Every structure is written in structure tokens, then in C-alpha cells.
GROMACS .gro file of C-alpha atoms in nm:
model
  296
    1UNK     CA    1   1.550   0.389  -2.002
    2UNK     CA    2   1.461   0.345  -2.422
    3UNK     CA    3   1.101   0.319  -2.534
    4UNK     CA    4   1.141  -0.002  -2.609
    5UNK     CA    5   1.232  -0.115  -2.230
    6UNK     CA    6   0.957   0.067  -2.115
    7UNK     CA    7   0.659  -0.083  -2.319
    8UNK     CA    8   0.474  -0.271  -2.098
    9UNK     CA    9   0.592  -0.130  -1.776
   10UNK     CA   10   0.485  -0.021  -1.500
   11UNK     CA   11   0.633   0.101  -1.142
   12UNK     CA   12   0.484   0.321  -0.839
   13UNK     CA   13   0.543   0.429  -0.508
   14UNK     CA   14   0.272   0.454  -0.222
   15UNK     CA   15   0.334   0.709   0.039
   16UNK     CA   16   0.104   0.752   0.363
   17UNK     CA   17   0.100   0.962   0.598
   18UNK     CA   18  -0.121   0.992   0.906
   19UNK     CA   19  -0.162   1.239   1.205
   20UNK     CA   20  -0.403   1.284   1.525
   21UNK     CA   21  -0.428   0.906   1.512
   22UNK     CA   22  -0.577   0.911   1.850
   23UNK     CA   23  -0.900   1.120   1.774
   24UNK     CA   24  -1.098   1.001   1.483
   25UNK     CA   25  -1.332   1.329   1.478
   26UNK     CA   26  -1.044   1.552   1.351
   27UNK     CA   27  -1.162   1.607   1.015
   28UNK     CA   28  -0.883   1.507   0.732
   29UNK     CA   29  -0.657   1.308   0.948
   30UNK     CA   30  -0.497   1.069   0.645
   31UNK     CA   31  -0.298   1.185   0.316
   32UNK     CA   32  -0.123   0.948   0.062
   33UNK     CA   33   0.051   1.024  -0.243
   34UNK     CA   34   0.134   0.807  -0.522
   35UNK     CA   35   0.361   0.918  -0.735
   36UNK     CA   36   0.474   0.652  -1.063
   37UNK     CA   37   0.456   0.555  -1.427
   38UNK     CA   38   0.326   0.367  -1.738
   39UNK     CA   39   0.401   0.353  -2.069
   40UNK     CA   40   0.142   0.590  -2.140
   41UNK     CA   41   0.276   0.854  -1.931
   42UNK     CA   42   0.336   0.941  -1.572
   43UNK     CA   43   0.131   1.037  -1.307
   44UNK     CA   44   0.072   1.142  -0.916
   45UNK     CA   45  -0.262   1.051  -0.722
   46UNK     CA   46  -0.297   1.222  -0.411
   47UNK     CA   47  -0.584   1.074  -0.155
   48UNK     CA   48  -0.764   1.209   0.150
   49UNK     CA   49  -0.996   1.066   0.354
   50UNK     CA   50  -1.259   1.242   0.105
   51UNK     CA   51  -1.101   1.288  -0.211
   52UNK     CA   52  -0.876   1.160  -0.492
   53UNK     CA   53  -0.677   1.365  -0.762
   54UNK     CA   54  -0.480   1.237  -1.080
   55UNK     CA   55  -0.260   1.472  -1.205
   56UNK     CA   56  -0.098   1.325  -1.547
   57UNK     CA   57   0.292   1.391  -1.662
   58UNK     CA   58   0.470   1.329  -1.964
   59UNK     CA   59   0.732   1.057  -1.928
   60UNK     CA   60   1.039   1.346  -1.962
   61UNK     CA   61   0.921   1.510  -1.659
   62UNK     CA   62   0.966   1.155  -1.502
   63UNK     CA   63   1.376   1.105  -1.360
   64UNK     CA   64   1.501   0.908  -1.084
   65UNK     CA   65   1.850   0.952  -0.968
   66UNK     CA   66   2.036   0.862  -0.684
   67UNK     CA   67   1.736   0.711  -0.472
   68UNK     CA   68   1.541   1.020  -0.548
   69UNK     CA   69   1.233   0.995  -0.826
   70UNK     CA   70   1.141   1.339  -0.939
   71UNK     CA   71   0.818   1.424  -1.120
   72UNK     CA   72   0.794   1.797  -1.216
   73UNK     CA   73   0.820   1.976  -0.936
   74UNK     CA   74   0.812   1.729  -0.652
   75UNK     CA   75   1.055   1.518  -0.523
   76UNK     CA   76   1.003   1.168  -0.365
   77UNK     CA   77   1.258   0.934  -0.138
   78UNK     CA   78   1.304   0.748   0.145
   79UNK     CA   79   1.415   1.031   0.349
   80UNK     CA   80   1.084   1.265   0.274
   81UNK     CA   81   0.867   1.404  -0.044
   82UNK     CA   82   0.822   1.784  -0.167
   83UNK     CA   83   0.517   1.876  -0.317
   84UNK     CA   84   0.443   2.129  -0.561
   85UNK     CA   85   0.082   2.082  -0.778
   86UNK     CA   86  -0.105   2.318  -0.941
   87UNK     CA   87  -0.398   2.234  -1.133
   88UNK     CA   88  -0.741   2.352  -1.142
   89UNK     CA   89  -0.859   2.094  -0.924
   90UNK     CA   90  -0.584   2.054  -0.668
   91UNK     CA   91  -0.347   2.334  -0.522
   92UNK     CA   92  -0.060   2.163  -0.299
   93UNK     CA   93   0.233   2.262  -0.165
   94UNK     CA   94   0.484   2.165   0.134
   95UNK     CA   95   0.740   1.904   0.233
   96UNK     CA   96   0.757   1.612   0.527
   97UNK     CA   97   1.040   1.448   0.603
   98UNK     CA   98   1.028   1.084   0.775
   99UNK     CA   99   1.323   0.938   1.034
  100UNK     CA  100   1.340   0.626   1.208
  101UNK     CA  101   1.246   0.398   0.865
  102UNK     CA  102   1.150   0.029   0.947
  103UNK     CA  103   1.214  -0.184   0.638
  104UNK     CA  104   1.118  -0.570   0.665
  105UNK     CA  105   1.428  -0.785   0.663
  106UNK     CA  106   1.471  -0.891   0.335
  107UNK     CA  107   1.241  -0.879   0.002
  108UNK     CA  108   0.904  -0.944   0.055
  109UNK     CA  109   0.881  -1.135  -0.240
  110UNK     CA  110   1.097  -1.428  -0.152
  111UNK     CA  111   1.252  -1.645  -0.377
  112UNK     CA  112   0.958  -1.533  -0.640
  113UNK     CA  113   1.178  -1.222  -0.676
  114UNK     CA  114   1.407  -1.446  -0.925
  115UNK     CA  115   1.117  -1.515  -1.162
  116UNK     CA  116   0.910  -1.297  -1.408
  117UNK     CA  117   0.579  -1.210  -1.241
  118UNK     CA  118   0.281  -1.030  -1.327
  119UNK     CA  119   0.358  -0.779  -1.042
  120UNK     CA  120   0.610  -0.755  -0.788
  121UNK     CA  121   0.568  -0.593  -0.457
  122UNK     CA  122   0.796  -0.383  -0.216
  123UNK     CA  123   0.826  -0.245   0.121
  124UNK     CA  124   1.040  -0.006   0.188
  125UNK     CA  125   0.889   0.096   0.568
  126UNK     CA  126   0.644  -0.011   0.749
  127UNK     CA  127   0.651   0.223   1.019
  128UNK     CA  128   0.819   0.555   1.039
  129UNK     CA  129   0.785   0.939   1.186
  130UNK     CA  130   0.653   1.216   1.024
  131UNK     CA  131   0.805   1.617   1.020
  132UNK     CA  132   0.655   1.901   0.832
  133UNK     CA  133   0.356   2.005   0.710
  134UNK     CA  134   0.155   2.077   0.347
  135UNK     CA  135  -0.131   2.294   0.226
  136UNK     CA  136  -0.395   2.149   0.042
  137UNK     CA  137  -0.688   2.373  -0.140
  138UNK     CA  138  -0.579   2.666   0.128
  139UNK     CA  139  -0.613   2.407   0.404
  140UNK     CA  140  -0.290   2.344   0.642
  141UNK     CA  141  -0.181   1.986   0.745
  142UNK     CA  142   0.072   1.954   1.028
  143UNK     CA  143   0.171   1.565   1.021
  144UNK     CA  144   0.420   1.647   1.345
  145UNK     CA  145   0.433   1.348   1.527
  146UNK     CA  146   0.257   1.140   1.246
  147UNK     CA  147   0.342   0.798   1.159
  148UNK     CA  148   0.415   0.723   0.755
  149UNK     CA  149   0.384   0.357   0.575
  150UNK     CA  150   0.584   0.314   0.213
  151UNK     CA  151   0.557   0.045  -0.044
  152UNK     CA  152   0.602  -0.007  -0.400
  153UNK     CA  153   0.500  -0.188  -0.684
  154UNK     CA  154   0.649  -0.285  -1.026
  155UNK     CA  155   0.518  -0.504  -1.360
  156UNK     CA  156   0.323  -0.573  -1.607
  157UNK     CA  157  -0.057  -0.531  -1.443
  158UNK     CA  158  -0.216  -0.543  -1.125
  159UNK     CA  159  -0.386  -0.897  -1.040
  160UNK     CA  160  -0.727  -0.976  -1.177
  161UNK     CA  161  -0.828  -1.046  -0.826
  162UNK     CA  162  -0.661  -0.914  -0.501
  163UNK     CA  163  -0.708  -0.760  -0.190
  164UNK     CA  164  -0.479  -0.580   0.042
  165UNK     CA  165  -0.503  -0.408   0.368
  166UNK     CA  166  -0.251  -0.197   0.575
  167UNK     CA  167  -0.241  -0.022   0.882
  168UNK     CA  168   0.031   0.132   1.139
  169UNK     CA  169  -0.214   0.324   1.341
  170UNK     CA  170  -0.258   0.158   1.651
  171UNK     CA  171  -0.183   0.228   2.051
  172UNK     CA  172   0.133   0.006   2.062
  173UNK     CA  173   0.398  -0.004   1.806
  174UNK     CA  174   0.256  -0.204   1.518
  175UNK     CA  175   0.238  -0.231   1.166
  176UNK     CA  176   0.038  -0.463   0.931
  177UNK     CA  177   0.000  -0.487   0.537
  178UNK     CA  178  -0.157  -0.865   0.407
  179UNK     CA  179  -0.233  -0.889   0.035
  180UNK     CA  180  -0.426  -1.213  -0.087
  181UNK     CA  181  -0.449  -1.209  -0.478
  182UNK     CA  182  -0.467  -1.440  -0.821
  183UNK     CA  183  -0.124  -1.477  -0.942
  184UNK     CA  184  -0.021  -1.614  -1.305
  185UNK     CA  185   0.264  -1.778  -1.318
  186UNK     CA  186   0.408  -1.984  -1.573
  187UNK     CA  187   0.081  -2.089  -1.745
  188UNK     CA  188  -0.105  -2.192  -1.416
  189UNK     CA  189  -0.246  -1.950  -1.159
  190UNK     CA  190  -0.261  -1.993  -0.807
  191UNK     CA  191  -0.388  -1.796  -0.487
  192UNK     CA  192  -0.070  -1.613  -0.335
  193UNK     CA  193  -0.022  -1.429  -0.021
  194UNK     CA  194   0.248  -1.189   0.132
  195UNK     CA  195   0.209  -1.046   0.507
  196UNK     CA  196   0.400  -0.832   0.761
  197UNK     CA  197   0.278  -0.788   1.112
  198UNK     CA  198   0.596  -0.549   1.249
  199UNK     CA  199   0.535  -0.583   1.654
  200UNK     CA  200   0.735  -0.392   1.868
  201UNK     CA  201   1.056  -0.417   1.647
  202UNK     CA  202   0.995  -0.770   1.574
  203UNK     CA  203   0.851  -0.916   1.186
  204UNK     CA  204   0.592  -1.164   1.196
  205UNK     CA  205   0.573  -1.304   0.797
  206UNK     CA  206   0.344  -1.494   0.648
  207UNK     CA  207   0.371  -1.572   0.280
  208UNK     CA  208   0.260  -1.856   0.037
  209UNK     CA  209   0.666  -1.955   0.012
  210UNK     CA  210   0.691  -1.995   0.345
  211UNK     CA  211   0.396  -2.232   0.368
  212UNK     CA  212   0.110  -1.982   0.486
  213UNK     CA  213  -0.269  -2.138   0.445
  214UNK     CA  214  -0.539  -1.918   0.321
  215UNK     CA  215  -0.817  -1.996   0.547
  216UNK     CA  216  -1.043  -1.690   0.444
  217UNK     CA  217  -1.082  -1.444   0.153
  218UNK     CA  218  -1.372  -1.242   0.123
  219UNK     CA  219  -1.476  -0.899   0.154
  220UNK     CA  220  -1.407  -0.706   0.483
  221UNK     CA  221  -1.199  -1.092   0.612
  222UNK     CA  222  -0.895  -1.234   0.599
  223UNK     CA  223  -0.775  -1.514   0.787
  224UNK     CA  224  -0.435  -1.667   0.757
  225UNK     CA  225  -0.251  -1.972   0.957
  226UNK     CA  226   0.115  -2.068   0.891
  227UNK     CA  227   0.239  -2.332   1.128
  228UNK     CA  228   0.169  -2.206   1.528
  229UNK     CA  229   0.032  -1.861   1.377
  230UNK     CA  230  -0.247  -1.762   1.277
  231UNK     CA  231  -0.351  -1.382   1.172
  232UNK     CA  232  -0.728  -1.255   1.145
  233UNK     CA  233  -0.856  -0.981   1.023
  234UNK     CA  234  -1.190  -0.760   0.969
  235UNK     CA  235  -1.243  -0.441   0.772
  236UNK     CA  236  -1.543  -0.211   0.805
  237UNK     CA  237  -1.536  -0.101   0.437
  238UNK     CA  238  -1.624   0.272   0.378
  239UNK     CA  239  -1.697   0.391   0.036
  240UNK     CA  240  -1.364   0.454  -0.199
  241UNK     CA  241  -1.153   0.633  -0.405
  242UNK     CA  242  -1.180   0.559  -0.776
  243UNK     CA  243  -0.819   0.544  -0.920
  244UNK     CA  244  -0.651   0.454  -1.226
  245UNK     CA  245  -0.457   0.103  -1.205
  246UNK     CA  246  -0.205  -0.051  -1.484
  247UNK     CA  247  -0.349  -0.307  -1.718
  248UNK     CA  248  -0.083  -0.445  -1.982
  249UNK     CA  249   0.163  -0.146  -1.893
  250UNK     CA  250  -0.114   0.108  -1.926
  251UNK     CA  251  -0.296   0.271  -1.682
  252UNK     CA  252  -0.655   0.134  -1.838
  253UNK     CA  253  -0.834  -0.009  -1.555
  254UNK     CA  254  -0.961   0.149  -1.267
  255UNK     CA  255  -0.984   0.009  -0.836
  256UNK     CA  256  -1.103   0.175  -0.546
  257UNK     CA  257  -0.927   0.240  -0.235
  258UNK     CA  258  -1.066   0.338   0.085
  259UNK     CA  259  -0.773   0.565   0.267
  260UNK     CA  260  -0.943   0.491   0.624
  261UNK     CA  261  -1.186   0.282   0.773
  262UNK     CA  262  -1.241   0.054   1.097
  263UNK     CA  263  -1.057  -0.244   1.138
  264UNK     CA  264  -0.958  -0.510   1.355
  265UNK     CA  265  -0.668  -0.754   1.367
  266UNK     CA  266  -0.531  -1.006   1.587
  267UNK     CA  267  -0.234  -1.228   1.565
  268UNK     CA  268  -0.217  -1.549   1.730
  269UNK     CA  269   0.076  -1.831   1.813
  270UNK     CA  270  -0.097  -2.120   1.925
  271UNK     CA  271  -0.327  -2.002   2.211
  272UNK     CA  272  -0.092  -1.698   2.323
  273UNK     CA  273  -0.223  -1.399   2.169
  274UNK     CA  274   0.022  -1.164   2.035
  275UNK     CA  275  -0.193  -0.896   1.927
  276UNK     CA  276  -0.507  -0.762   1.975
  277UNK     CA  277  -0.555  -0.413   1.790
  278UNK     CA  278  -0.895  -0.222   1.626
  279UNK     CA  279  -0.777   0.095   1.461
  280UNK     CA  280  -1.045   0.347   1.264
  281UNK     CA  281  -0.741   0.419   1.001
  282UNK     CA  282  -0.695   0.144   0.799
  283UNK     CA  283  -0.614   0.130   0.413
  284UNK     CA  284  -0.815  -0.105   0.219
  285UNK     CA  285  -0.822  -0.227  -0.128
  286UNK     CA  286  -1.087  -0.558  -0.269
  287UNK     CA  287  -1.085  -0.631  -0.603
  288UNK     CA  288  -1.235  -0.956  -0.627
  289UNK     CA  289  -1.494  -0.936  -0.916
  290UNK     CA  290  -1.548  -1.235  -1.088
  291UNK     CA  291  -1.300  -1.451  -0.841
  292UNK     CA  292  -1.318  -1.731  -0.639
  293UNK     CA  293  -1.452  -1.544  -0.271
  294UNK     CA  294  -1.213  -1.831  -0.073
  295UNK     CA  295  -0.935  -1.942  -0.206
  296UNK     CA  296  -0.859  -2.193   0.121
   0.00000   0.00000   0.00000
């Protein structure tokens, strides 16, 4: 890709990974890495459950080919990631593969993939097993019998206001990701939503083209209703992460993510409750400064 297609551009993957889901007293128990690009450069953040690392690239070092994205060292694709980062800071090394992928049926954008937006969103699983193990700072993480979440995201900028939540670490076999946030579009802005609540196999979506209502948007809440459903959900917060976010094409703003925190989350249709799950490993994201706190 020229310099001149990439001015103004941004893209990133988000890679999760979670083990000893059923104990939340076993220390360092969550790990994501984000691996992606601007046109200032490109980078990987890597997140624990207590820490957050940038590690900066040029845009050379930066190659995708053949569904594999490659940034020095370490590789990234649907099939696993190999990690290999040495910095003062951060010394991490190993590899995890992931079988059984669940992608949503579909783009989760819509129909608002055919027009220019601000940022687009992807999912590429929400629910998958983890193999393999990595060392980080001399300490060993087995992810063996982990679960993994991917998703992407592509544009200009991140929204002025948004929130998002995700989680796959409950007793049954469930996955969840909501994101309520200020969208420009042509001119006009407007409060948009895109959910997936993946139930035992089954996809449960609720998104503003497909008529969902925003009942509730405020920090730690969201609460959704599209026709018979209706999806709530409540976020302990926990202090975050303090990463770099793109702004224009650049990386020149800054969130905070929290990797893991309590949350609960129930789905219902009509009065039949679907599911009823609290989970301590949520991922969390509010970045509502300056916004409306309920869009309804």
C-alpha cells in the first residue's frame, strides 16, 4: 500500500486470551495483544490484568500476506500468534494456537459496511480454544484449555464517545461484545449500536440497522431492547490501562481499558430468560467524556 493510501488510516487487531477462568485468585489470568497501524507508524500493545506495554514499529516492519499480518518478529492470524519482544520494559516470547473459531454470520456492520464511516468494526471469533503457552518478564503462562475472543477495527478515528464491553468467560458456552457509541455519518451524527450474544452455537444480534432501542448508556450499564429481546448489562469498573487510540489516522489520543473486571449480563425474549451469567473477566472500555450519558 503507497503513502498516499495510507494517510489517514488506521487498522488493528484485538487478540484475548484467557485461562483458569474458574478461579479468580490465580494471579495474571488474562493477556491481550494488539497488534496494528497508523500512519505514523506501527505498533503492538500487550495488556495484563496489571499492566500495559506499547512497543512502536516502523511501517516496513509492518506486512500482511496471505491472512497472516507480521510485525517484526511476531506473527498474527486466525489460526494462532507468535511472539517475540524485546525491549527494556517487556521481554516476551512463545506461541498459542486457537481451533474451533466461532465467527458471527455475516459482517457485523450490516448494510453500513457499503458506506464510508468513521470506523468500522469486525469480528472474526467470538469464542475459540486456546494451545500453548508464553513467557512474560521470566514469568510462564500456560493458556491450555483457555478460551480466546478476536476482533478488529479499521478507519479514520475512534468515536468521540463510545463504550464497549466483551466477555466469553462464563460457565456455559457464551460469548458477548455490545458497543454503544457517537457515529458521524454524512453530516449528522447519531447514537449507533452493534451486539453479539453467541449462546450455545446460536447468535443473538442486536444492532441500530436492525431496529435495536438504546434504553441505557452510562457508565458500568447498558440496556438494549430490539423487538421480544431485550439485553442488560452491568460492569464493576476496575481501574485501566492507558493506551494509545487513532485520532485522524494517528495514534494521538489516548482510552483506557480495563482487561478484567466483574460483570453481569442477562438476555431476555419476552419473559423467558435466555441468559443469566456474572463473570469476574470482563473487558471494558467507556469513553463518554463530554457525551450525552443516555442516548435512549
Amino acid at each position: 500500500m503507497g503513502n498516499s493510501a495510507m494517510r489517514g488510516h488506521f487498522e488493528g487487531w484485538y487478540y484475548k486470551h484467557q485461562t483458569k477462568i474458574s478461579n479468580a485468585n490465580d494471579g495474571i489470568r488474562s493477556f491481550a495483544v494488539i497488534p496494528g497501524k497508523a500512519s505514523d507508524g506501527a505498533i503492538i500493545f500487550v495488556v495484563t490484568d496489571d499492566k500495559s506495554y506499547n512497543i512502536p514499529f516502523s511501517l516496513p516492519e509492518y506486512q500482511k500476506r496471505d491472512g497472516e499480518l507480521r510485525i517484526g518478529g511476531n506473527t498474527f492470524s486466525s489460526a494462532g500468534i507468535s511472539l517475540d519482544i524485546q525491549t527494556p520494559e517487556l521481554s516476551l516470547t512463545g506461541k498459542l494456537t486457537y481451533t474451533n473459531l466461532s465467527p458471527i454470520r455475516g459482517d457485523i456492520m450490516g448494510p453500513f459496511r457499503f458506506f464510508p464511516m468513521e470506523c468500522r468494526h469486525g469480528i472474526i471469533s467470538m469464542n475459540h480454544s486456546l494451545q500453548g503457552e508464553v513467557i512474560l518478564n521470566d514469568e510462564m503462562l500456560n493458556f491450555g484449555g483457555g478460551k480466546g475472543y478476536i476482533e478488529s477495527d479499521s478507519g479514520r478515528s475512534f468515536p468521540t464517545g463510545y463504550t464497549w464491553v466483551q466477555c466469553n468467560a462464563f460457565d456455559e458456552d457464551c460469548s458477548i461484545m455490545a458497543s454503544v457509541a457517537r457515529i458521524p455519518f454524512y453530516g449528522l451524527r447519531f447514537w449507533g449500536c452493534i451486539c453479539v450474544v453467541w449462546l450455545n452455537g446460536k447468535e443473538y444480534r442486536l444492532a441500530t440497522y436492525k431496529g435495536v432501542k438504546i434504553i441505557r448508556c452510562e457508565r458500568g450499564i447498558i440496556e438494549l431492547k430490539q423487538a421480544k429481546y431485550r439485553l442488560s448489562i452491568s460492569v464493576d469498573e476496575r481501574a485501566g490501562h492507558k493506551l494509545p487510540a487513532p485520532q485522524s489516522g494517528k495514534m494521538s489520543r489516548f482510552i483506557k481499558e480495563t482487561l478484567s473486571c466483574p460483570a453481569h449480563f442477562r438476555l431476555m425474549e419476552g419473559d423467558k430468560c435466555l441468559f443469566d451469567g456474572k463473570s469476574d473477566f470482563a473487558s471494558y472500555e467507556y469513553m463518554m467524556d463530554g457525551q450525552r450519558k443516555n442516548p435512549a
